[in-house]
PDB file of C-alpha atoms in Angstrom:
ATOM      1  CA  MET A   1       0.000   0.000   0.000  1.00  0.00           C
ATOM      2  CA  ASP A   2       1.162   3.524  -0.760  1.00  0.00           C
ATOM      3  CA  ALA A   3       2.135   5.210   2.508  1.00  0.00           C
ATOM      4  CA  ARG A   4       0.716   8.473   1.182  1.00  0.00           C
ATOM      5  CA  THR A   5      -2.809   7.040   0.876  1.00  0.00           C
ATOM      6  CA  SER A   6      -5.103   6.715   3.882  1.00  0.00           C
ATOM      7  CA  ALA A   7      -6.669   3.251   3.718  1.00  0.00           C
ATOM      8  CA  ASP A   8      -7.835   2.453   7.255  1.00  0.00           C
ATOM      9  CA  HIS A   9     -10.879   4.759   7.372  1.00  0.00           C
ATOM     10  CA  PRO A  10     -10.760   6.845   4.200  1.00  0.00           C
ATOM     11  CA  LEU A  11     -14.329   8.161   4.356  1.00  0.00           C
ATOM     12  CA  ALA A  12     -13.969   9.412   7.934  1.00  0.00           C
ATOM     13  CA  GLU A  13     -10.579  10.945   7.117  1.00  0.00           C
ATOM     14  CA  ALA A  14     -11.929  12.590   3.951  1.00  0.00           C
ATOM     15  CA  LEU A  15     -14.860  14.129   5.811  1.00  0.00           C
ATOM     16  CA  ARG A  16     -12.477  15.372   8.515  1.00  0.00           C
ATOM     17  CA  LEU A  17     -10.224  17.096   5.964  1.00  0.00           C
ATOM     18  CA  LEU A  18     -12.967  18.497   3.728  1.00  0.00           C
ATOM     19  CA  PRO A  19     -13.753  21.655   5.769  1.00  0.00           C
ATOM     20  CA  ARG A  20     -10.108  22.752   5.468  1.00  0.00           C
ATOM     21  CA  ALA A  21     -10.549  23.588   1.770  1.00  0.00           C
ATOM     22  CA  PRO A  22     -13.483  25.756   0.651  1.00  0.00           C
ATOM     23  CA  HIS A  23     -13.489  24.838  -3.044  1.00  0.00           C
ATOM     24  CA  GLY A  24     -13.148  21.826  -5.278  1.00  0.00           C
ATOM     25  CA  ARG A  25     -14.279  20.189  -8.498  1.00  0.00           C
ATOM     26  CA  ALA A  26     -17.382  18.116  -9.115  1.00  0.00           C
ATOM     27  CA  ALA A  27     -17.402  15.477 -11.839  1.00  0.00           C
ATOM     28  CA  VAL A  28     -20.900  15.052 -13.266  1.00  0.00           C
ATOM     29  CA  THR A  29     -22.363  13.893 -16.545  1.00  0.00           C
ATOM     30  CA  ARG A  30     -24.036  16.180 -19.035  1.00  0.00           C
ATOM     31  CA  HIS A  31     -25.713  14.589 -22.043  1.00  0.00           C
ATOM     32  CA  ALA A  32     -23.894  11.339 -21.180  1.00  0.00           C
ATOM     33  CA  LEU A  33     -20.476  13.047 -21.308  1.00  0.00           C
ATOM     34  CA  PRO A  34     -18.195  13.780 -18.336  1.00  0.00           C
ATOM     35  CA  LEU A  35     -18.083  17.365 -17.126  1.00  0.00           C
ATOM     36  CA  ILE A  36     -15.786  18.791 -14.436  1.00  0.00           C
ATOM     37  CA  VAL A  37     -17.125  21.961 -12.815  1.00  0.00           C
ATOM     38  CA  PRO A  38     -15.860  24.233 -10.037  1.00  0.00           C
ATOM     39  CA  ALA A  39     -17.839  23.972  -6.829  1.00  0.00           C
ATOM     40  CA  CYS A  40     -17.770  24.958  -3.201  1.00  0.00           C
ATOM     41  CA  HIS A  41     -18.813  22.683  -0.393  1.00  0.00           C
ATOM     42  CA  ARG A  42     -19.613  22.308   3.248  1.00  0.00           C
ATOM     43  CA  LEU A  43     -20.483  19.399   5.475  1.00  0.00           C
ATOM     44  CA  SER A  44     -24.087  18.864   6.477  1.00  0.00           C
ATOM     45  CA  GLU A  45     -24.936  19.430  10.120  1.00  0.00           C
ATOM     46  CA  ASP A  46     -24.769  15.697  10.845  1.00  0.00           C
ATOM     47  CA  GLY A  47     -21.366  15.470   9.113  1.00  0.00           C
ATOM     48  CA  ARG A  48     -22.396  12.540   6.900  1.00  0.00           C
ATOM     49  CA  THR A  49     -23.238  14.283   3.649  1.00  0.00           C
ATOM     50  CA  VAL A  50     -21.594  17.045   1.652  1.00  0.00           C
ATOM     51  CA  LEU A  51     -23.551  20.020   0.387  1.00  0.00           C
ATOM     52  CA  LEU A  52     -22.277  21.324  -2.950  1.00  0.00           C
ATOM     53  CA  ARG A  53     -22.906  24.525  -4.862  1.00  0.00           C
ATOM     54  CA  ILE A  54     -22.042  24.084  -8.537  1.00  0.00           C
ATOM     55  CA  ALA A  55     -20.543  27.081 -10.296  1.00  0.00           C
ATOM     56  CA  GLY A  56     -22.448  29.313 -12.683  1.00  0.00           C
ATOM     57  CA  ASP A  57     -24.358  27.886 -15.599  1.00  0.00           C
ATOM     58  CA  ALA A  58     -22.358  24.663 -15.821  1.00  0.00           C
ATOM     59  CA  LEU A  59     -25.609  22.722 -15.696  1.00  0.00           C
ATOM     60  CA  GLU A  60     -28.974  23.572 -17.141  1.00  0.00           C
ATOM     61  CA  SER A  61     -30.537  22.293 -13.944  1.00  0.00           C
ATOM     62  CA  GLY A  62     -29.398  20.550 -10.798  1.00  0.00           C
ATOM     63  CA  ARG A  63     -32.324  18.188 -11.363  1.00  0.00           C
ATOM     64  CA  LEU A  64     -30.487  16.696 -14.359  1.00  0.00           C
ATOM     65  CA  ILE A  65     -28.068  14.999 -12.015  1.00  0.00           C
ATOM     66  CA  ASP A  66     -30.545  14.271  -9.226  1.00  0.00           C
ATOM     67  CA  GLY A  67     -29.989  10.660  -8.179  1.00  0.00           C
ATOM     68  CA  THR A  68     -26.840  10.172 -10.261  1.00  0.00           C
ATOM     69  CA  VAL A  69     -23.317   9.266  -9.182  1.00  0.00           C
ATOM     70  CA  VAL A  70     -21.060  12.288  -8.718  1.00  0.00           C
ATOM     71  CA  ALA A  71     -17.382  12.531  -7.806  1.00  0.00           C
ATOM     72  CA  TYR A  72     -16.059  15.478  -5.830  1.00  0.00           C
ATOM     73  CA  GLU A  73     -12.403  16.352  -5.328  1.00  0.00           C
ATOM     74  CA  THR A  74     -10.615  18.975  -3.300  1.00  0.00           C
ATOM     75  CA  ASN A  75      -7.118  19.447  -1.991  1.00  0.00           C
ATOM     76  CA  SER A  76      -5.082  21.593   0.344  1.00  0.00           C
ATOM     77  CA  ARG A  77      -3.542  24.741  -1.041  1.00  0.00           C
ATOM     78  CA  ASP A  78      -0.807  24.541   1.563  1.00  0.00           C
ATOM     79  CA  ALA A  79       0.336  21.945   4.020  1.00  0.00           C
ATOM     80  CA  GLY A  80      -1.190  23.704   7.026  1.00  0.00           C
ATOM     81  CA  GLU A  81      -0.939  22.145  10.447  1.00  0.00           C
ATOM     82  CA  ASP A  82      -0.365  18.638   9.064  1.00  0.00           C
ATOM     83  CA  LEU A  83       2.807  19.784   7.285  1.00  0.00           C
ATOM     84  CA  ARG A  84       1.806  17.629   4.336  1.00  0.00           C
ATOM     85  CA  PRO A  85      -0.348  18.511   1.343  1.00  0.00           C
ATOM     86  CA  TRP A  86      -3.416  16.316   0.884  1.00  0.00           C
ATOM     87  CA  GLY A  87      -6.162  15.546  -1.603  1.00  0.00           C
ATOM     88  CA  VAL A  88      -9.628  14.078  -1.080  1.00  0.00           C
ATOM     89  CA  GLN A  89     -11.948  12.412  -3.572  1.00  0.00           C
ATOM     90  CA  LEU A  90     -15.512  11.431  -2.670  1.00  0.00           C
ATOM     91  CA  ILE A  91     -17.874   9.400  -4.832  1.00  0.00           C
ATOM     92  CA  GLY A  92     -21.549   8.930  -4.123  1.00  0.00           C
ATOM     93  CA  THR A  93     -25.099   9.697  -5.098  1.00  0.00           C
ATOM     94  CA  ALA A  94     -26.141  13.334  -5.444  1.00  0.00           C
ATOM     95  CA  HIS A  95     -29.601  14.789  -5.028  1.00  0.00           C
ATOM     96  CA  ALA A  96     -30.881  18.249  -5.875  1.00  0.00           C
ATOM     97  CA  LEU A  97     -31.079  20.463  -2.820  1.00  0.00           C
ATOM     98  CA  VAL A  98     -33.046  23.619  -2.081  1.00  0.00           C
ATOM     99  CA  PRO A  99     -31.069  25.185   0.770  1.00  0.00           C
ATOM    100  CA  SER A 100     -32.547  27.625   3.233  1.00  0.00           C
ATOM    101  CA  PRO A 101     -31.217  31.201   3.188  1.00  0.00           C
ATOM    102  CA  ALA A 102     -29.243  30.357   6.346  1.00  0.00           C
ATOM    103  CA  GLU A 103     -27.641  27.341   4.614  1.00  0.00           C
ATOM    104  CA  ARG A 104     -26.807  29.422   1.533  1.00  0.00           C
ATOM    105  CA  ALA A 105     -24.994  31.930   3.721  1.00  0.00           C
ATOM    106  CA  THR A 106     -22.604  29.226   4.976  1.00  0.00           C
ATOM    107  CA  PHE A 107     -21.054  28.564   1.559  1.00  0.00           C
ATOM    108  CA  ALA A 108     -17.820  30.225   0.451  1.00  0.00           C
ATOM    109  CA  PRO A 109     -18.502  33.250  -1.778  1.00  0.00           C
ATOM    110  CA  LEU A 110     -16.726  31.794  -4.814  1.00  0.00           C
ATOM    111  CA  PRO A 111     -17.314  30.065  -7.079  1.00  0.00           C
ATOM    112  CA  ALA A 112     -20.768  31.555  -7.359  1.00  0.00           C
ATOM    113  CA  GLY A 113     -23.474  29.138  -8.365  1.00  0.00           C
ATOM    114  CA  ARG A 114     -27.151  28.459  -8.366  1.00  0.00           C
ATOM    115  CA  HIS A 115     -27.296  24.659  -8.356  1.00  0.00           C
ATOM    116  CA  TYR A 116     -27.135  22.943  -4.996  1.00  0.00           C
ATOM    117  CA  LEU A 117     -26.621  19.229  -4.406  1.00  0.00           C
ATOM    118  CA  ARG A 118     -26.421  16.901  -1.434  1.00  0.00           C
ATOM    119  CA  LEU A 119     -23.717  14.273  -1.990  1.00  0.00           C
ATOM    120  CA  THR A 120     -23.961  11.082   0.046  1.00  0.00           C
ATOM    121  CA  PRO A 121     -20.456   9.643  -0.262  1.00  0.00           C
ATOM    122  CA  THR A 122     -19.951   5.894  -0.285  1.00  0.00           C
ATOM    123  CA  LEU A 123     -16.350   5.785  -1.528  1.00  0.00           C
ATOM    124  CA  ALA A 124     -13.433   7.985  -0.551  1.00  0.00           C
ATOM    125  CA  THR A 125      -9.759   8.329  -1.331  1.00  0.00           C
ATOM    126  CA  VAL A 126      -7.345  10.426   0.700  1.00  0.00           C
ATOM    127  CA  ARG A 127      -3.897  11.154  -0.662  1.00  0.00           C
ATOM    128  CA  ARG A 128      -1.067  12.693   1.325  1.00  0.00           C
TER     129      ARG A 128
END
């Protein structure tokens, strides 16, 4: 096993690291083709799902990917307190989300977006 990859509890480790980076990239499908779009994220209140805001007009509608498999990736911009850079990839089912005004206010300001998703991750990879 690669010593730089967390394999013991990758989903728990990924969800622990996720709040340290405000932005990432979501991999979705559009007309059966892969599409990578900028996104910002935050953990749900229970810490088990990830709320995503997809940038701009990347999608005609968040409903187009409701119930589909989505991958989300983010990484550290600097090593921070761990002294090692890291990257996280989550894969799971996404559902369209209509956040409350209070939930909307908790997202990072950029990238701006109007499509919100709730990602329920089932697979995770952490790289250090």
